[in-house]
PDB file of C-alpha atoms and ligand atoms in Angstrom:
ATOM      1  CA  UNK E   1     -14.433 -14.497  16.855  1.00  0.00           C
ATOM      2  CA  UNK E   2     -15.549 -11.119  17.576  1.00  0.00           C
ATOM      3  CA  UNK E   3     -13.064 -10.526  20.392  1.00  0.00           C
ATOM      4  CA  UNK E   4     -10.140 -12.075  18.201  1.00  0.00           C
ATOM      5  CA  UNK E   5      -7.239  -9.953  16.865  1.00  0.00           C
ATOM      6  CA  UNK E   6      -7.086  -8.233  13.267  1.00  0.00           C
ATOM      7  CA  UNK E   7      -3.761  -9.257  11.715  1.00  0.00           C
ATOM      8  CA  UNK E   8      -1.708  -6.996   9.711  1.00  0.00           C
ATOM      9  CA  UNK E   9       1.599  -7.349   7.961  1.00  0.00           C
ATOM     10  CA  UNK E  10       3.716  -5.827   5.836  1.00  0.00           C
ATOM     11  CA  UNK E  11       7.661  -6.317   5.314  1.00  0.00           C
ATOM     12  CA  UNK E  12       8.778  -3.896   7.202  1.00  0.00           C
ATOM     13  CA  UNK E  13       7.296  -0.417   9.296  1.00  0.00           C
ATOM     14  CA  UNK E  14       5.422   0.284   6.396  1.00  0.00           C
ATOM     15  CA  UNK E  15       2.455  -1.455   7.549  1.00  0.00           C
ATOM     16  CA  UNK E  16       2.093   0.410  10.509  1.00  0.00           C
ATOM     17  CA  UNK E  17       0.388   3.365   8.778  1.00  0.00           C
ATOM     18  CA  UNK E  18      -2.205   1.132   7.903  1.00  0.00           C
ATOM     19  CA  UNK E  19      -2.259   0.251  11.317  1.00  0.00           C
ATOM     20  CA  UNK E  20      -2.408   3.365  13.150  1.00  0.00           C
ATOM     21  CA  UNK E  21      -5.666   4.524  11.116  1.00  0.00           C
ATOM     22  CA  UNK E  22      -7.337   1.274  11.812  1.00  0.00           C
ATOM     23  CA  UNK E  23      -6.466   1.752  15.063  1.00  0.00           C
ATOM     24  CA  UNK E  24      -8.035   5.366  15.041  1.00  0.00           C
ATOM     25  CA  UNK E  25     -10.841   4.311  13.213  1.00  0.00           C
ATOM     26  CA  UNK E  26     -11.811   0.738  15.283  1.00  0.00           C
ATOM     27  CA  UNK E  27      -9.959   1.566  18.871  1.00  0.00           C
ATOM     28  CA  UNK E  28     -11.613  -1.154  20.612  1.00  0.00           C
ATOM     29  CA  UNK E  29     -10.522  -3.868  18.004  1.00  0.00           C
ATOM     30  CA  UNK E  30      -6.854  -5.615  18.614  1.00  0.00           C
ATOM     31  CA  UNK E  31      -4.129  -6.069  16.444  1.00  0.00           C
ATOM     32  CA  UNK E  32      -1.576  -8.641  15.575  1.00  0.00           C
ATOM     33  CA  UNK E  33       1.390  -7.005  13.433  1.00  0.00           C
ATOM     34  CA  UNK E  34       3.830  -8.483  11.549  1.00  0.00           C
ATOM     35  CA  UNK E  35       6.737  -6.525   9.867  1.00  0.00           C
ATOM     36  CA  UNK E  36       8.855  -9.336   7.992  1.00  0.00           C
ATOM     37  CA  UNK E  37      11.988  -7.263   8.217  1.00  0.00           C
ATOM     38  CA  UNK E  38      14.019 -10.551   7.925  1.00  0.00           C
ATOM     39  CA  UNK E  39      12.928 -10.280   4.044  1.00  0.00           C
ATOM     40  CA  UNK E  40      12.674  -6.623   3.373  1.00  0.00           C
ATOM     41  CA  UNK E  41      12.671  -5.243   0.195  1.00  0.00           C
ATOM     42  CA  UNK E  42       9.947  -7.106  -0.932  1.00  0.00           C
ATOM     43  CA  UNK E  43       9.545  -4.926  -3.906  1.00  0.00           C
ATOM     44  CA  UNK E  44      12.687  -6.420  -4.699  1.00  0.00           C
ATOM     45  CA  UNK E  45      11.737 -10.044  -5.038  1.00  0.00           C
ATOM     46  CA  UNK E  46      10.441 -12.403  -7.428  1.00  0.00           C
ATOM     47  CA  UNK E  47       6.395 -13.264  -7.496  1.00  0.00           C
ATOM     48  CA  UNK E  48       7.137 -16.659  -5.985  1.00  0.00           C
ATOM     49  CA  UNK E  49       8.917 -15.242  -3.207  1.00  0.00           C
ATOM     50  CA  UNK E  50       6.404 -12.724  -2.359  1.00  0.00           C
ATOM     51  CA  UNK E  51       4.090 -14.999  -2.367  1.00  0.00           C
ATOM     52  CA  UNK E  52       5.696 -17.920  -0.157  1.00  0.00           C
ATOM     53  CA  UNK E  53       6.573 -15.178   2.431  1.00  0.00           C
ATOM     54  CA  UNK E  54       3.046 -13.555   2.255  1.00  0.00           C
ATOM     55  CA  UNK E  55       1.386 -16.596   2.849  1.00  0.00           C
ATOM     56  CA  UNK E  56       3.250 -18.039   5.249  1.00  0.00           C
ATOM     57  CA  UNK E  57       2.829 -14.852   7.393  1.00  0.00           C
ATOM     58  CA  UNK E  58      -0.666 -14.737   6.507  1.00  0.00           C
ATOM     59  CA  UNK E  59      -1.231 -18.627   8.185  1.00  0.00           C
ATOM     60  CA  UNK E  60       0.906 -17.579  11.056  1.00  0.00           C
ATOM     61  CA  UNK E  61      -1.473 -14.828  11.477  1.00  0.00           C
ATOM     62  CA  UNK E  62      -4.520 -17.092  11.057  1.00  0.00           C
ATOM     63  CA  UNK E  63      -3.162 -19.875  13.484  1.00  0.00           C
ATOM     64  CA  UNK E  64      -2.844 -16.845  15.976  1.00  0.00           C
ATOM     65  CA  UNK E  65      -6.869 -16.724  15.970  1.00  0.00           C
ATOM     66  CA  UNK E  66      -7.177 -13.500  13.723  1.00  0.00           C
ATOM     67  CA  UNK E  67     -10.540 -12.557  12.462  1.00  0.00           C
ATOM     68  CA  UNK E  68      -9.705 -10.824   9.514  1.00  0.00           C
ATOM     69  CA  UNK E  69      -5.978 -10.618   7.495  1.00  0.00           C
ATOM     70  CA  UNK E  70      -4.762  -6.983   6.069  1.00  0.00           C
ATOM     71  CA  UNK E  71      -2.031  -7.384   3.788  1.00  0.00           C
ATOM     72  CA  UNK E  72      -0.602  -3.740   4.554  1.00  0.00           C
ATOM     73  CA  UNK E  73       1.898  -4.186   1.987  1.00  0.00           C
ATOM     74  CA  UNK E  74       1.332  -2.860  -1.808  1.00  0.00           C
ATOM     75  CA  UNK E  75       4.045  -5.204  -3.080  1.00  0.00           C
ATOM     76  CA  UNK E  76       1.951  -8.398  -1.589  1.00  0.00           C
ATOM     77  CA  UNK E  77      -1.643  -6.769  -2.417  1.00  0.00           C
ATOM     78  CA  UNK E  78       0.007  -6.924  -6.243  1.00  0.00           C
ATOM     79  CA  UNK E  79       1.518 -10.116  -6.678  1.00  0.00           C
ATOM     80  CA  UNK E  80      -0.278 -12.414  -3.635  1.00  0.00           C
ATOM     81  CA  UNK E  81      -3.558 -11.540  -2.934  1.00  0.00           C
ATOM     82  CA  UNK E  82      -5.261 -13.691  -4.700  1.00  0.00           C
ATOM     83  CA  UNK E  83      -2.543 -16.639  -3.991  1.00  0.00           C
ATOM     84  CA  UNK E  84      -3.526 -15.973  -0.188  1.00  0.00           C
ATOM     85  CA  UNK E  85      -7.621 -15.567  -0.544  1.00  0.00           C
ATOM     86  CA  UNK E  86      -7.372 -18.978  -2.310  1.00  0.00           C
ATOM     87  CA  UNK E  87      -5.900 -20.894   0.517  1.00  0.00           C
ATOM     88  CA  UNK E  88      -7.275 -18.650   3.585  1.00  0.00           C
ATOM     89  CA  UNK E  89     -10.791 -18.641   2.624  1.00  0.00           C
ATOM     90  CA  UNK E  90     -12.447 -18.965   6.038  1.00  0.00           C
ATOM     91  CA  UNK E  91     -11.707 -15.419   7.164  1.00  0.00           C
ATOM     92  CA  UNK E  92     -11.453 -11.800   4.971  1.00  0.00           C
ATOM     93  CA  UNK E  93      -8.294 -11.367   3.546  1.00  0.00           C
ATOM     94  CA  UNK E  94      -7.984  -7.244   2.498  1.00  0.00           C
ATOM     95  CA  UNK E  95      -5.267  -5.649   0.374  1.00  0.00           C
ATOM     96  CA  UNK E  96      -4.299  -2.220   0.149  1.00  0.00           C
ATOM     97  CA  UNK E  97      -4.794  -1.246  -3.301  1.00  0.00           C
ATOM     98  CA  UNK E  98      -8.817  -2.123  -4.707  1.00  0.00           C
ATOM     99  CA  UNK E  99     -10.176   0.377  -1.908  1.00  0.00           C
ATOM    100  CA  UNK E 100      -7.959   3.325  -3.618  1.00  0.00           C
ATOM    101  CA  UNK E 101      -8.984   1.904  -6.903  1.00  0.00           C
ATOM    102  CA  UNK E 102     -12.348   2.127  -5.453  1.00  0.00           C
ATOM    103  CA  UNK E 103     -12.134   6.114  -4.592  1.00  0.00           C
ATOM    104  CA  UNK E 104     -10.218   6.956  -7.378  1.00  0.00           C
ATOM    105  CA  UNK E 105     -12.471   5.576 -10.450  1.00  0.00           C
ATOM    106  CA  UNK E 106     -15.926   7.195  -8.099  1.00  0.00           C
ATOM    107  CA  UNK E 107     -15.424  10.223 -10.457  1.00  0.00           C
ATOM    108  CA  UNK E 108     -14.780   8.939 -14.207  1.00  0.00           C
ATOM    109  CA  UNK E 109     -13.151  11.898 -15.263  1.00  0.00           C
ATOM    110  CA  UNK E 110     -10.155  12.717 -18.145  1.00  0.00           C
ATOM    111  CA  UNK E 111      -7.113  13.324 -15.576  1.00  0.00           C
ATOM    112  CA  UNK E 112      -3.529  12.421 -15.331  1.00  0.00           C
ATOM    113  CA  UNK E 113      -2.727  10.302 -12.040  1.00  0.00           C
ATOM    114  CA  UNK E 114       1.104   9.115 -11.250  1.00  0.00           C
ATOM    115  CA  UNK E 115       1.596   6.213  -9.417  1.00  0.00           C
ATOM    116  CA  UNK E 116       5.182   5.402  -7.199  1.00  0.00           C
ATOM    117  CA  UNK E 117       5.669   1.926  -5.590  1.00  0.00           C
ATOM    118  CA  UNK E 118       8.533  -0.810  -5.518  1.00  0.00           C
ATOM    119  CA  UNK E 119       9.297  -2.744  -8.575  1.00  0.00           C
ATOM    120  CA  UNK E 120       7.501  -5.419  -7.715  1.00  0.00           C
ATOM    121  CA  UNK E 121       4.227  -3.220  -7.414  1.00  0.00           C
ATOM    122  CA  UNK E 122       4.528  -1.113 -10.521  1.00  0.00           C
ATOM    123  CA  UNK E 123       5.611  -3.849 -12.546  1.00  0.00           C
ATOM    124  CA  UNK E 124       2.718  -5.768 -11.943  1.00  0.00           C
ATOM    125  CA  UNK E 125       0.986  -2.999 -13.689  1.00  0.00           C
ATOM    126  CA  UNK E 126      -1.849  -3.775 -11.138  1.00  0.00           C
ATOM    127  CA  UNK E 127      -3.044   0.140 -10.772  1.00  0.00           C
ATOM    128  CA  UNK E 128      -3.084   0.811 -14.483  1.00  0.00           C
ATOM    129  CA  UNK E 129      -4.933  -2.097 -15.340  1.00  0.00           C
ATOM    130  CA  UNK E 130      -7.494  -1.915 -12.371  1.00  0.00           C
ATOM    131  CA  UNK E 131      -8.109   1.762 -12.638  1.00  0.00           C
ATOM    132  CA  UNK E 132      -9.054   0.578 -16.475  1.00  0.00           C
ATOM    133  CA  UNK E 133     -11.262  -1.963 -15.395  1.00  0.00           C
ATOM    134  CA  UNK E 134     -13.975   1.019 -13.905  1.00  0.00           C
ATOM    135  CA  UNK E 135     -12.765   4.088 -15.845  1.00  0.00           C
ATOM    136  CA  UNK E 136     -10.672   4.301 -19.578  1.00  0.00           C
ATOM    137  CA  UNK E 137     -10.558   8.288 -19.032  1.00  0.00           C
ATOM    138  CA  UNK E 138      -8.030   8.309 -16.307  1.00  0.00           C
ATOM    139  CA  UNK E 139      -4.018   8.046 -17.667  1.00  0.00           C
ATOM    140  CA  UNK E 140      -1.921   6.485 -15.496  1.00  0.00           C
ATOM    141  CA  UNK E 141       1.606   7.127 -15.159  1.00  0.00           C
ATOM    142  CA  UNK E 142       3.313   4.588 -13.062  1.00  0.00           C
ATOM    143  CA  UNK E 143       7.424   5.208 -11.547  1.00  0.00           C
ATOM    144  CA  UNK E 144       9.118   2.628  -9.836  1.00  0.00           C
ATOM    145  CA  UNK E 145      10.689   4.280  -6.744  1.00  0.00           C
ATOM    146  CA  UNK E 146      12.776   1.367  -5.001  1.00  0.00           C
ATOM    147  CA  UNK E 147      14.964   3.478  -2.821  1.00  0.00           C
ATOM    148  CA  UNK E 148      12.367   4.784  -0.751  1.00  0.00           C
ATOM    149  CA  UNK E 149      11.114   1.700   1.677  1.00  0.00           C
ATOM    150  CA  UNK E 150      14.700   0.909   2.561  1.00  0.00           C
ATOM    151  CA  UNK E 151      15.399   4.660   3.398  1.00  0.00           C
ATOM    152  CA  UNK E 152      12.517   5.070   5.271  1.00  0.00           C
ATOM    153  CA  UNK E 153      13.269   1.796   7.031  1.00  0.00           C
ATOM    154  CA  UNK E 154      16.408   3.201   7.990  1.00  0.00           C
ATOM    155  CA  UNK E 155      15.366   5.833   9.072  1.00  0.00           C
ATOM    156  CA  UNK E 156      16.332   8.986   6.375  1.00  0.00           C
ATOM    157  CA  UNK E 157      13.217  10.908   7.050  1.00  0.00           C
ATOM    158  CA  UNK E 158      13.344  14.790   6.975  1.00  0.00           C
ATOM    159  CA  UNK E 159      16.888  14.643   5.805  1.00  0.00           C
ATOM    160  CA  UNK E 160      18.983  15.866   3.117  1.00  0.00           C
ATOM    161  CA  UNK E 161      19.713  12.396   1.499  1.00  0.00           C
ATOM    162  CA  UNK E 162      15.732  11.695   1.516  1.00  0.00           C
ATOM    163  CA  UNK E 163      14.787  15.496  -0.167  1.00  0.00           C
ATOM    164  CA  UNK E 164      17.768  14.389  -3.086  1.00  0.00           C
ATOM    165  CA  UNK E 165      16.113  10.716  -3.271  1.00  0.00           C
ATOM    166  CA  UNK E 166      12.455  12.001  -3.444  1.00  0.00           C
ATOM    167  CA  UNK E 167      13.402  14.758  -5.909  1.00  0.00           C
ATOM    168  CA  UNK E 168      15.638  12.918  -8.571  1.00  0.00           C
ATOM    169  CA  UNK E 169      12.363  10.409  -8.408  1.00  0.00           C
ATOM    170  CA  UNK E 170       9.721  13.036  -8.743  1.00  0.00           C
ATOM    171  CA  UNK E 171      11.404  15.082 -11.519  1.00  0.00           C
ATOM    172  CA  UNK E 172      11.268  11.878 -13.585  1.00  0.00           C
ATOM    173  CA  UNK E 173       9.646  12.774 -17.013  1.00  0.00           C
ATOM    174  CA  UNK E 174       6.822  10.266 -16.692  1.00  0.00           C
ATOM    175  CA  UNK E 175       5.381  12.022 -13.873  1.00  0.00           C
ATOM    176  CA  UNK E 176       5.628  15.600 -15.656  1.00  0.00           C
ATOM    177  CA  UNK E 177       2.175  16.286 -16.328  1.00  0.00           C
ATOM    178  CA  UNK E 178       0.309  14.463 -13.366  1.00  0.00           C
ATOM    179  CA  UNK E 179      -2.664  15.764 -11.794  1.00  0.00           C
ATOM    180  CA  UNK E 180      -2.264  13.947  -8.501  1.00  0.00           C
ATOM    181  CA  UNK E 181       0.057  11.025  -7.119  1.00  0.00           C
ATOM    182  CA  UNK E 182      -0.398   8.023  -5.682  1.00  0.00           C
ATOM    183  CA  UNK E 183       1.733   6.846  -2.903  1.00  0.00           C
ATOM    184  CA  UNK E 184       1.502   2.970  -3.922  1.00  0.00           C
ATOM    185  CA  UNK E 185       3.377   1.677  -0.792  1.00  0.00           C
ATOM    186  CA  UNK E 186       2.772   1.596   2.221  1.00  0.00           C
ATOM    187  CA  UNK E 187       5.829   3.023   3.888  1.00  0.00           C
ATOM    188  CA  UNK E 188       5.294   6.167   1.751  1.00  0.00           C
ATOM    189  CA  UNK E 189       2.748   7.683   4.256  1.00  0.00           C
ATOM    190  CA  UNK E 190       5.983   8.662   6.211  1.00  0.00           C
ATOM    191  CA  UNK E 191       7.531  10.929   3.998  1.00  0.00           C
ATOM    192  CA  UNK E 192       4.197  12.372   2.577  1.00  0.00           C
ATOM    193  CA  UNK E 193       5.131  15.605   3.950  1.00  0.00           C
ATOM    194  CA  UNK E 194       8.072  15.754   2.237  1.00  0.00           C
ATOM    195  CA  UNK E 195       6.430  14.975  -1.187  1.00  0.00           C
ATOM    196  CA  UNK E 196       3.891  17.597  -0.946  1.00  0.00           C
ATOM    197  CA  UNK E 197       6.781  20.035  -0.263  1.00  0.00           C
ATOM    198  CA  UNK E 198       7.999  19.515  -2.900  1.00  0.00           C
ATOM    199  CA  UNK E 199       5.206  19.909  -5.363  1.00  0.00           C
ATOM    200  CA  UNK E 200       4.861  23.133  -3.205  1.00  0.00           C
ATOM    201  CA  UNK E 201       1.182  21.934  -1.979  1.00  0.00           C
ATOM    202  CA  UNK E 202      -0.116  21.913  -5.446  1.00  0.00           C
ATOM    203  CA  UNK E 203      -0.790  18.772  -5.648  1.00  0.00           C
ATOM    204  CA  UNK E 204      -3.020  16.007  -4.615  1.00  0.00           C
ATOM    205  CA  UNK E 205      -1.000  13.099  -2.877  1.00  0.00           C
ATOM    206  CA  UNK E 206      -2.900  10.233  -2.490  1.00  0.00           C
ATOM    207  CA  UNK E 207      -1.968   8.348   0.656  1.00  0.00           C
ATOM    208  CA  UNK E 208      -3.908   4.898   0.902  1.00  0.00           C
ATOM    209  CA  UNK E 209      -4.018   4.171   4.888  1.00  0.00           C
ATOM    210  CA  UNK E 210      -7.595   6.626   5.623  1.00  0.00           C
ATOM    211  CA  UNK E 211      -8.959   5.094   2.237  1.00  0.00           C
ATOM    212  CA  UNK E 212      -7.956   1.654   3.194  1.00  0.00           C
ATOM    213  CA  UNK E 213      -8.668   1.801   7.241  1.00  0.00           C
ATOM    214  CA  UNK E 214     -12.890   3.322   6.053  1.00  0.00           C
ATOM    215  CA  UNK E 215     -12.945   0.463   3.568  1.00  0.00           C
ATOM    216  CA  UNK E 216     -12.177  -2.430   5.814  1.00  0.00           C
ATOM    217  CA  UNK E 217     -13.877  -0.660   9.119  1.00  0.00           C
ATOM    218  CA  UNK E 218     -17.064  -0.541   6.723  1.00  0.00           C
ATOM    219  CA  UNK E 219     -16.755  -3.908   5.855  1.00  0.00           C
ATOM    220  CA  UNK E 220     -16.210  -5.337   8.529  1.00  0.00           C
ATOM    221  CA  UNK E 221     -19.360  -3.382  10.450  1.00  0.00           C
ATOM    222  CA  UNK E 222     -21.163  -4.824   7.497  1.00  0.00           C
ATOM    223  CA  UNK E 223     -20.232  -8.860   8.897  1.00  0.00           C
ATOM    224  CA  UNK E 224     -20.867  -7.871  12.173  1.00  0.00           C
TER     225      UNK E 224
HETATM  226  N1  LIG Q 301       5.697  -1.221   1.861  1.00  0.00           N
HETATM  227  C1  LIG Q 301       5.674  -2.185   1.226  1.00  0.00           C
HETATM  228  C2  LIG Q 301       5.052  -1.857  -0.157  1.00  0.00           C
HETATM  229  O1  LIG Q 301       3.770  -1.152   0.171  1.00  0.00           O
HETATM  230  C3  LIG Q 301       6.707  -2.786   0.586  1.00  0.00           C
HETATM  231  C4  LIG Q 301       7.987  -2.285   0.499  1.00  0.00           C
HETATM  232  C5  LIG Q 301       9.120  -3.592   0.538  1.00  0.00           C
HETATM  233  O2  LIG Q 301       9.645  -3.937   1.116  1.00  0.00           O
HETATM  234  O3  LIG Q 301       9.557  -2.903  -0.838  1.00  0.00           O
HETATM  235  O4  LIG Q 301       5.053  -2.057  -1.499  1.00  0.00           O
END
């Protein structure tokens, strides 16, 4: 079991941001990565469809002898995590949202945090609900940015078109007074530099890939 791979999945290339960071922290581990590009984008799908695709992939990864599964997709983490955990009980299943919530609520002070993500993630209100379970002083401002994942998947990065779409979304009034911004989609670290540039380097941009992989690596070490 110890030498078995870790299974990671997303709707496309986004989860590679998590895989890359995990590989850096756990260089001796092997990984199986599944990008469900046939059904991308997940963020536009119904809860039922996301649950269906996600469980099928998780079962496939388990059939490949994976010793743990990482749901490297916020949309699937938001709506399908409990469903997968209920159906696969003998190996650890990780999502990409809980470690971020834990990190953010370590310090419970009054501030405004913005969250951007797919429609599925934002409509689930999962960030707001989970943050408020631990800290009521944090005000959570969520805004859906559905074009970003398909845009990144098409390779439109660091171009005029990506700049226009990012600017349009980030100037939305909902995000006007935020102190930091959570990238609530695993595709977004790939445009992190453009987002940082939009804010002239003056806003904290929270990229989940490192937070998530640190937390998973710690847990796997505890499990030996
Ligand atoms: N990378 C994904 C996420 O974190 C999914 C993007 C999509 O397929 O809509 O939500």
